Amino acid sequence: MNDYVARVSAGLQERYANEPEYLQSVLTWLDMIAPALDDPRFEKLDLLTRMVEPERMFTFLVPWLDDQGVAHTNHGYRVQFNSAIGPFKGGLRFHPSVTPSVVKFLGFEQTYKNALTGLPIGGASGGADFDPRGKSRREIMRFCQSFMTSLYRQIGADTDIPAGDMGVGSREVGWLYGQYKRLTGRAESSALTGKGLTYGGSRIRQEAAGFGTVYFLARMLEDQGETLEGKKLIVSGFGNMSWGVCRKATELGAKVVTLSGPDGYIYDPEGVATQEKYDFIIAMRYSGEDRVEAYAEKFGVEFFPGKKPWEVPGDAAVPCATQNEIAVEDAVLILANGVRYYVEGANMPATTDALKLLRLSPKVLTAGAKASGSGGVAVSALEMAQNSIRYNWSRREVDDKLRTIMSSIYDTSAAAAEEYGLGYDLIAGCDIAAFKKISEAMIAQGL
Ligand code: GLU
């Protein structure tokens, strides 16, 4: 580490000592891009500081009334992290775990993820510490409207384009968009992505996060002379991402045998592989109960309360739940179970030590969420493109474009790793490739 990098790193650790997720994501990244940091211009322009901290960040109150007429107040956030290569772009998360540290880590990861898609989008993130669990539809709608009333001045098609994330699906995007339209009087389609198909949404957007991850895994397998045919996938979560993974993995001949929730995991030896099962995942999500046991009850499979799926043997581990869901002991299980591919869907699913263990093990090939988890935002950018030409591409067209984008992210990551003598290190490779792109754009635009 050179002097400048050491100073930036020490400054961050002092200033953000109370923001563990944010520090974890930035410090891991600094480690990954170390081989590419030998350029005097970075210090001259204080580029690193400007890359690891958000350009700006908003905090606002979100007051709302529940169905009994009782008032509640939540905290809303929007982090506009980096606009070097396009307008700020990223999801909104409604979950009690949302803090300034979490939205900053998400905005940081989003910036580099978005750069890798090759599309002109900067990075952002946001959300609220609102818990949709147990809330009625009307309560969630009122919450979305109040959230947008506080936020609408800061976003727009050429400024910042929010989308969904945990707790925010197409239903919530609809309510957010409806309120944005009422407040501005403009049918500005590209102000939000993840919209419904009847009012400017893109085909495949809901499936894209999971589809993209499976396409990425398919490319890794292809490079090893293998295919998805007959592979067993260990998947966590049961949200949008897991749902998309199940569908595309099944289509390409693999089998997803686990799903998980905060209550434990289910093991389905037949695979989560029928339309009825896919639909049930959506129903579980919208039930607002946030438990996966219902799947076991419905389909008569085993449920393991309080456990994580990583104890199940399989060919690939695909974490799709949330940050830091894989601790060192889980990484040890993944390695002991003969898993050969570790492909992140969710952002930062492994703790620093767990990731180190997986990355450095010769037994498993690893891909980081900034690369393998970027399918969702890639199709968001395609949604913006369709909105601006007032046209809708077919399912086939969007799916083909998504596959091409994921494939090129794979190639870019592998090529950067190779260029810096890192062998087949897709995690460092993707971080370096995105870093180079954003730093060049920032240098070109001056201080
Ligand atoms: N949070 C989501 C993701 O990165 C959505 C981002 C977007 O579509 O803007 O996958």
Coordinates of C-alpha atoms and ligand atoms in Angstrom, one line a residue:
M1 CA 0.0 0.0 0.0
N2 CA 1.5 3.4 -0.9
D3 CA 1.4 6.4 1.4
Y4 CA -1.5 8.0 -0.2
V5 CA -3.7 4.9 -0.1
A6 CA -2.7 4.3 3.5
R7 CA -3.7 7.9 4.4
V8 CA -7.1 7.6 2.7
S9 CA -7.7 4.3 4.4
A10 CA -6.7 5.6 7.8
G11 CA -8.9 8.7 7.4
L12 CA -11.9 6.6 6.4
Q13 CA -11.4 4.3 9.4
E14 CA -11.3 7.2 11.7
R15 CA -14.2 9.1 10.2
Y16 CA -16.5 6.2 9.7
A17 CA -15.6 4.1 12.8
N18 CA -19.4 3.7 13.5
E19 CA -20.3 2.5 10.0
P20 CA -19.2 -1.1 9.8
E21 CA -20.8 -2.2 6.5
Y22 CA -19.6 0.8 4.7
L23 CA -16.0 0.4 6.0
Q24 CA -16.0 -3.3 5.2
S25 CA -17.0 -2.8 1.6
V26 CA -14.6 0.1 1.0
L27 CA -11.6 -1.5 2.7
T28 CA -12.1 -4.8 0.9
W29 CA -12.2 -2.9 -2.4
L30 CA -9.0 -1.0 -1.6
D31 CA -7.3 -4.3 -1.1
M32 CA -8.6 -5.7 -4.4
I33 CA -7.6 -2.7 -6.5
A34 CA -4.1 -2.3 -4.8
P35 CA -2.3 -3.6 -7.9
A36 CA -3.9 -0.8 -10.0
L37 CA -3.1 2.1 -7.7
D38 CA 0.4 2.9 -8.9
D39 CA -0.5 6.2 -10.7
P40 CA 0.6 9.6 -9.4
R41 CA -2.5 11.3 -10.8
F42 CA -4.6 9.6 -8.2
E43 CA -3.0 11.5 -5.4
K44 CA -2.7 14.7 -7.4
L45 CA -6.5 14.8 -7.9
D46 CA -7.3 13.1 -4.5
L47 CA -9.2 10.7 -6.6
L48 CA -9.5 7.9 -4.1
T49 CA -11.2 10.0 -1.5
R50 CA -13.7 11.1 -4.2
M51 CA -14.3 7.5 -5.2
V52 CA -14.9 6.0 -1.7
E53 CA -17.1 8.8 -0.3
P54 CA -20.5 9.8 -1.7
E55 CA -20.8 13.0 -3.7
R56 CA -23.9 13.8 -1.6
M57 CA -26.4 12.2 0.7
F58 CA -29.9 13.0 1.9
T59 CA -31.5 12.1 5.2
F60 CA -35.2 12.8 5.7
L61 CA -38.1 11.9 7.9
V62 CA -41.0 9.8 6.5
P63 CA -44.2 10.3 8.6
W64 CA -47.1 8.0 7.9
L65 CA -50.4 6.9 9.5
D66 CA -51.2 3.3 10.1
D67 CA -54.7 1.8 9.6
Q68 CA -55.7 2.7 13.1
G69 CA -54.8 6.3 12.5
V70 CA -51.7 6.1 14.7
A71 CA -48.7 8.2 13.5
H72 CA -45.3 6.7 12.8
T73 CA -42.0 8.3 11.7
N74 CA -39.3 6.4 9.9
H75 CA -35.9 7.6 8.6
G76 CA -35.4 7.8 4.8
Y77 CA -32.0 8.0 3.0
R78 CA -30.7 8.6 -0.5
V79 CA -27.0 8.4 -1.2
Q80 CA -26.0 9.8 -4.5
F81 CA -22.6 8.2 -4.6
N82 CA -21.0 8.8 -7.9
S83 CA -22.1 10.4 -11.2
A84 CA -18.8 10.1 -13.2
I85 CA -20.3 8.0 -15.9
G86 CA -24.0 8.8 -15.8
P87 CA -26.9 9.9 -13.6
F88 CA -27.0 8.4 -10.1
K89 CA -28.8 5.0 -10.2
G90 CA -29.6 2.4 -7.6
G91 CA -32.2 0.7 -5.5
L92 CA -34.3 1.6 -2.5
R93 CA -34.4 -0.8 0.5
F94 CA -37.2 -0.9 3.0
H95 CA -35.9 -2.9 6.0
P96 CA -35.4 -2.3 9.7
S97 CA -31.6 -2.9 9.2
V98 CA -31.3 0.2 6.9
T99 CA -28.8 2.7 8.4
P100 CA -26.5 5.4 6.9
S101 CA -23.8 2.7 6.9
V102 CA -25.9 0.2 5.0
V103 CA -27.1 2.7 2.3
K104 CA -23.6 4.0 1.9
F105 CA -22.1 0.5 1.4
L106 CA -24.9 -0.3 -1.1
G107 CA -24.3 3.0 -3.0
F108 CA -20.6 2.3 -3.1
E109 CA -21.1 -1.3 -4.4
Q110 CA -23.7 0.0 -6.9
T111 CA -21.3 2.5 -8.4
Y112 CA -18.8 -0.1 -9.4
K113 CA -21.5 -2.7 -10.4
N114 CA -23.1 -0.1 -12.7
A115 CA -19.8 0.8 -14.3
L116 CA -19.2 -2.8 -15.1
T117 CA -22.5 -3.1 -17.1
G118 CA -20.9 -0.9 -19.7
L119 CA -24.0 1.3 -19.7
P120 CA -24.0 5.0 -18.8
I121 CA -25.2 4.9 -15.2
G122 CA -23.6 6.3 -12.0
G123 CA -24.2 4.8 -8.6
A124 CA -26.7 5.5 -5.8
S125 CA -28.7 3.7 -3.1
G126 CA -31.3 4.6 -0.5
G127 CA -34.2 3.4 1.5
A128 CA -35.8 3.6 4.9
D129 CA -35.7 1.8 8.3
F130 CA -39.3 0.8 7.7
D131 CA -40.3 -2.8 8.3
P132 CA -43.0 -3.9 5.7
R133 CA -43.5 -7.1 7.7
G134 CA -47.0 -7.3 9.0
K135 CA -48.1 -4.0 7.3
S136 CA -51.2 -3.8 5.2
R137 CA -51.2 -2.9 1.5
R138 CA -52.7 0.5 2.3
E139 CA -50.1 1.2 5.0
I140 CA -47.3 0.3 2.6
M141 CA -48.8 2.5 -0.1
R142 CA -49.1 5.4 2.3
F143 CA -45.5 4.9 3.4
C144 CA -44.3 4.9 -0.3
Q145 CA -46.2 8.1 -1.0
S146 CA -44.8 9.9 2.0
F147 CA -41.3 8.6 1.2
M148 CA -41.6 10.0 -2.3
T149 CA -43.0 13.3 -1.1
S150 CA -39.8 13.8 0.9
L151 CA -37.5 12.6 -2.0
Y152 CA -39.0 13.7 -5.3
R153 CA -37.0 17.0 -5.6
Q154 CA -33.7 15.1 -5.5
I155 CA -34.4 12.6 -8.3
G156 CA -35.2 12.6 -12.0
A157 CA -34.4 10.9 -15.3
D158 CA -31.1 12.8 -15.7
T159 CA -30.4 13.2 -12.0
D160 CA -31.0 10.1 -10.0
I161 CA -33.1 7.1 -10.9
P162 CA -34.2 4.9 -8.0
A163 CA -35.4 1.3 -8.3
G164 CA -36.3 -1.6 -6.0
D165 CA -34.2 -3.6 -3.6
M166 CA -35.1 -5.6 -0.5
G167 CA -38.7 -4.7 0.6
V168 CA -39.3 -2.7 -2.6
G169 CA -40.7 -4.7 -5.5
S170 CA -42.7 -3.6 -8.6
R171 CA -45.8 -3.0 -6.4
E172 CA -43.9 -0.4 -4.3
V173 CA -42.2 1.1 -7.4
G174 CA -45.7 1.6 -8.8
W175 CA -46.8 3.5 -5.7
L176 CA -43.6 5.6 -5.6
Y177 CA -43.9 6.4 -9.3
G178 CA -47.6 7.3 -9.0
Q179 CA -46.7 9.8 -6.3
Y180 CA -43.8 11.2 -8.2
K181 CA -46.1 11.8 -11.2
R182 CA -48.7 13.5 -9.0
L183 CA -46.1 15.8 -7.4
T184 CA -44.3 16.8 -10.6
G185 CA -47.2 16.6 -13.0
R186 CA -44.9 14.8 -15.4
A187 CA -45.1 11.3 -16.8
E188 CA -41.3 11.1 -16.6
S189 CA -40.9 7.4 -17.2
S190 CA -37.2 7.2 -16.5
A191 CA -37.5 8.7 -13.1
L192 CA -37.8 5.2 -11.7
T193 CA -37.1 1.7 -13.0
G194 CA -38.6 -1.6 -12.1
K195 CA -42.0 -0.2 -13.2
G196 CA -44.9 -2.4 -14.2
L197 CA -45.2 -3.4 -17.9
T198 CA -48.3 -1.4 -18.5
Y199 CA -46.6 2.0 -17.7
G200 CA -43.1 1.9 -19.0
G201 CA -41.5 -1.1 -17.3
S202 CA -39.2 -3.4 -19.2
R203 CA -39.8 -7.1 -19.8
I204 CA -37.5 -9.3 -17.8
R205 CA -36.8 -6.6 -15.2
Q206 CA -38.2 -8.6 -12.3
E207 CA -36.3 -11.7 -13.4
A208 CA -33.1 -9.9 -14.3
A209 CA -31.2 -10.0 -11.0
G210 CA -31.5 -13.8 -10.8
F211 CA -31.1 -14.4 -14.5
G212 CA -27.9 -12.3 -14.7
T213 CA -26.3 -14.3 -11.9
V214 CA -27.1 -17.6 -13.6
Y215 CA -25.7 -16.3 -16.9
F216 CA -22.6 -15.3 -15.1
L217 CA -22.2 -18.8 -13.5
A218 CA -22.9 -20.4 -16.9
R219 CA -19.9 -18.4 -18.3
M220 CA -17.6 -19.6 -15.4
L221 CA -18.7 -23.2 -16.0
E222 CA -18.2 -22.8 -19.8
D223 CA -14.6 -21.7 -19.2
Q224 CA -14.1 -25.0 -17.2
G225 CA -15.5 -27.0 -20.0
E226 CA -18.8 -27.6 -18.1
T227 CA -22.4 -26.6 -18.3
L228 CA -25.3 -26.1 -15.9
E229 CA -26.9 -29.4 -16.9
G230 CA -27.4 -31.5 -13.8
K231 CA -25.8 -29.1 -11.4
K232 CA -27.1 -28.7 -7.9
L233 CA -27.3 -25.1 -6.6
I234 CA -27.5 -24.0 -3.0
V235 CA -29.3 -20.7 -2.9
S236 CA -30.2 -18.5 0.0
G237 CA -33.0 -16.0 0.3
F238 CA -36.5 -16.2 -1.2
G239 CA -36.8 -12.7 -2.7
N240 CA -36.7 -11.4 -6.2
M241 CA -33.1 -12.6 -6.9
S242 CA -33.6 -16.2 -5.6
W243 CA -36.8 -16.4 -7.6
G244 CA -35.0 -15.4 -10.8
V245 CA -32.1 -17.8 -10.1
C246 CA -34.6 -20.7 -9.7
R247 CA -36.2 -20.0 -13.0
K248 CA -33.2 -19.5 -15.2
A249 CA -31.2 -22.3 -13.5
T250 CA -34.1 -24.7 -14.1
E251 CA -34.4 -23.6 -17.8
L252 CA -30.7 -24.3 -18.3
G253 CA -30.9 -27.8 -16.7
A254 CA -29.7 -27.1 -13.1
K255 CA -31.6 -27.6 -9.9
V256 CA -32.0 -25.2 -7.0
V257 CA -32.5 -27.3 -3.9
T258 CA -32.6 -24.7 -1.1
L259 CA -34.2 -21.4 -0.2
S260 CA -33.8 -19.5 3.1
G261 CA -35.4 -16.8 5.2
P262 CA -34.7 -15.3 8.6
D263 CA -36.5 -18.4 10.1
G264 CA -34.3 -21.1 8.5
Y265 CA -34.0 -22.9 5.2
I266 CA -36.0 -25.4 3.2
Y267 CA -34.5 -28.4 1.3
D268 CA -36.4 -29.4 -1.8
P269 CA -34.6 -32.4 -3.4
E270 CA -36.8 -32.2 -6.5
G271 CA -35.7 -28.6 -7.1
V272 CA -37.6 -25.3 -6.9
A273 CA -38.6 -26.0 -10.5
T274 CA -42.3 -25.6 -11.3
Q275 CA -44.5 -22.6 -12.1
E276 CA -46.5 -23.4 -8.9
K277 CA -43.3 -23.1 -6.8
Y278 CA -42.2 -19.9 -8.5
D279 CA -45.6 -18.3 -7.9
F280 CA -45.6 -19.5 -4.3
I281 CA -42.3 -17.7 -3.7
I282 CA -43.9 -14.4 -4.9
A283 CA -47.0 -15.1 -2.7
M284 CA -44.7 -15.7 0.4
R285 CA -42.9 -12.4 -0.3
Y286 CA -46.2 -10.4 -0.6
S287 CA -47.6 -12.1 2.5
G288 CA -45.4 -9.8 4.5
E289 CA -44.4 -12.6 7.0
D290 CA -40.8 -12.9 5.9
R291 CA -40.6 -16.7 6.6
V292 CA -39.8 -19.5 4.3
E293 CA -41.2 -22.3 6.4
A294 CA -44.5 -21.8 4.5
Y295 CA -42.8 -23.4 1.4
A296 CA -42.1 -26.5 3.4
E297 CA -45.7 -26.7 4.6
K298 CA -47.1 -26.2 1.1
F299 CA -44.8 -28.6 -0.8
G300 CA -44.1 -31.2 2.0
V301 CA -40.3 -30.8 2.0
E302 CA -38.0 -30.5 5.0
F303 CA -37.5 -27.2 6.9
F304 CA -34.5 -26.6 9.1
P305 CA -35.3 -23.9 11.6
G306 CA -32.7 -21.4 12.5
K307 CA -30.2 -22.9 10.1
K308 CA -28.5 -21.6 6.9
P309 CA -28.4 -23.6 3.7
W310 CA -24.6 -23.8 3.5
E311 CA -24.6 -27.1 5.3
V312 CA -26.1 -28.7 2.2
P313 CA -23.7 -30.2 -0.4
G314 CA -23.9 -29.0 -4.0
D315 CA -22.0 -27.8 -7.0
A316 CA -22.5 -24.0 -6.6
A317 CA -23.3 -21.7 -3.7
V318 CA -25.3 -18.7 -4.7
P319 CA -26.0 -16.3 -1.8
C320 CA -29.0 -14.1 -2.7
A321 CA -30.2 -13.0 0.8
T322 CA -28.4 -10.1 2.4
Q323 CA -25.0 -8.7 3.6
N324 CA -22.8 -10.8 5.8
E325 CA -25.0 -13.9 5.7
I326 CA -21.9 -16.1 5.3
A327 CA -19.6 -16.2 8.3
V328 CA -16.3 -18.1 8.5
E329 CA -18.0 -21.2 9.7
D330 CA -20.4 -21.1 6.7
A331 CA -17.5 -20.6 4.3
V332 CA -15.8 -23.7 5.9
L333 CA -19.0 -25.7 5.3
I334 CA -19.1 -24.5 1.7
L335 CA -15.6 -25.7 1.1
A336 CA -16.0 -29.0 3.0
N337 CA -19.2 -29.8 1.0
G338 CA -17.4 -29.9 -2.3
V339 CA -18.9 -26.7 -3.7
R340 CA -16.8 -25.6 -6.7
Y341 CA -18.4 -22.3 -7.6
Y342 CA -19.2 -19.5 -5.3
V343 CA -21.2 -16.8 -7.1
E344 CA -22.6 -13.8 -5.3
G345 CA -26.1 -12.5 -6.1
A346 CA -26.6 -10.3 -3.0
N347 CA -24.3 -7.5 -2.2
M348 CA -21.4 -8.4 0.2
P349 CA -22.9 -11.6 1.4
A350 CA -19.7 -12.8 3.1
T351 CA -17.9 -11.3 6.0
T352 CA -14.3 -10.1 5.3
D353 CA -12.7 -13.3 6.7
A354 CA -15.2 -15.6 5.1
L355 CA -14.6 -14.0 1.7
K356 CA -10.8 -14.3 2.2
L357 CA -11.2 -18.0 2.9
L358 CA -13.3 -18.6 -0.2
R359 CA -11.3 -16.5 -2.5
L360 CA -7.9 -18.0 -1.6
S361 CA -9.1 -21.6 -1.6
P362 CA -8.0 -23.5 -4.7
K363 CA -11.1 -25.6 -4.3
V364 CA -13.7 -23.0 -5.3
L365 CA -13.9 -20.4 -8.1
T366 CA -15.4 -17.2 -6.8
A367 CA -17.4 -14.3 -8.4
G368 CA -18.3 -11.1 -6.5
A369 CA -21.7 -9.4 -6.5
K370 CA -20.4 -6.3 -8.4
A371 CA -20.0 -8.6 -11.4
S372 CA -22.4 -11.5 -10.9
G373 CA -25.1 -9.5 -9.2
S374 CA -25.4 -6.8 -11.8
G375 CA -28.2 -8.2 -14.0
G376 CA -31.0 -6.2 -12.2
V377 CA -29.4 -2.8 -12.7
A378 CA -28.3 -3.8 -16.3
V379 CA -32.0 -4.3 -17.2
S380 CA -32.9 -1.1 -15.4
A381 CA -30.6 0.7 -17.8
L382 CA -32.3 -1.1 -20.7
E383 CA -35.6 0.1 -19.2
M384 CA -34.3 3.7 -19.4
A385 CA -33.2 3.2 -22.9
Q386 CA -36.7 1.8 -23.9
N387 CA -38.4 4.7 -22.1
S388 CA -36.3 7.3 -24.0
I389 CA -37.1 5.8 -27.4
R390 CA -40.7 5.3 -26.4
Y391 CA -40.6 1.6 -27.4
N392 CA -40.7 -1.8 -25.7
W393 CA -38.4 -4.6 -26.6
S394 CA -39.6 -8.2 -26.6
R395 CA -38.8 -10.7 -23.8
R396 CA -36.3 -12.3 -26.2
E397 CA -34.6 -9.1 -27.0
V398 CA -34.2 -8.0 -23.4
D399 CA -33.0 -11.5 -22.3
D400 CA -30.5 -11.7 -25.2
K401 CA -29.1 -8.3 -24.3
L402 CA -28.9 -9.2 -20.6
R403 CA -27.0 -12.4 -21.5
T404 CA -24.6 -10.4 -23.7
I405 CA -24.0 -7.9 -20.9
M406 CA -23.3 -10.5 -18.3
S407 CA -20.9 -12.2 -20.7
S408 CA -19.0 -9.1 -21.4
I409 CA -18.8 -8.3 -17.6
Y410 CA -17.3 -11.8 -17.2
D411 CA -14.8 -11.1 -20.0
T412 CA -13.8 -7.7 -18.7
S413 CA -13.3 -9.1 -15.2
A414 CA -11.2 -12.0 -16.4
A415 CA -9.1 -9.8 -18.7
A416 CA -8.4 -7.3 -15.9
A417 CA -7.3 -10.0 -13.5
E418 CA -5.0 -11.5 -16.3
E419 CA -3.6 -8.1 -17.1
Y420 CA -2.5 -7.5 -13.5
G421 CA -1.0 -11.0 -13.1
L422 CA -3.8 -12.1 -10.7
G423 CA -4.7 -15.3 -12.6
Y424 CA -8.3 -16.3 -12.5
D425 CA -9.4 -13.8 -9.8
L426 CA -12.8 -12.5 -11.0
I427 CA -13.4 -10.5 -7.8
A428 CA -10.2 -8.5 -8.0
G429 CA -10.6 -8.4 -11.8
C430 CA -14.0 -6.8 -11.7
D431 CA -13.0 -4.3 -9.0
I432 CA -10.0 -3.2 -11.0
A433 CA -11.9 -3.0 -14.3
A434 CA -14.6 -0.8 -12.8
F435 CA -12.1 1.3 -10.9
K436 CA -10.2 2.0 -14.1
K437 CA -13.3 3.1 -16.0
I438 CA -14.6 5.4 -13.2
S439 CA -11.2 6.9 -12.5
E440 CA -10.6 7.7 -16.1
A441 CA -14.1 9.3 -16.4
M442 CA -13.3 11.4 -13.3
I443 CA -9.9 12.4 -14.5
A444 CA -11.3 13.5 -17.8
Q445 CA -13.9 15.7 -16.1
G446 CA -11.5 17.5 -13.9
L447 CA -11.8 18.4 -10.2
Ligands
GLU1 N1 -30.6 -2.7 -6.0 C1 -30.8 -3.3 -7.2 C2 -29.6 -3.9 -7.8 O1 -28.5 -3.5 -7.8 C3 -31.5 -2.4 -8.3 C4 -30.6 -1.3 -8.9 C5 -31.4 -0.6 -10.0 O2 -32.0 -1.3 -10.8 O3 -31.2 0.6 -10.1 O4 -29.7 -5.0 -8.3

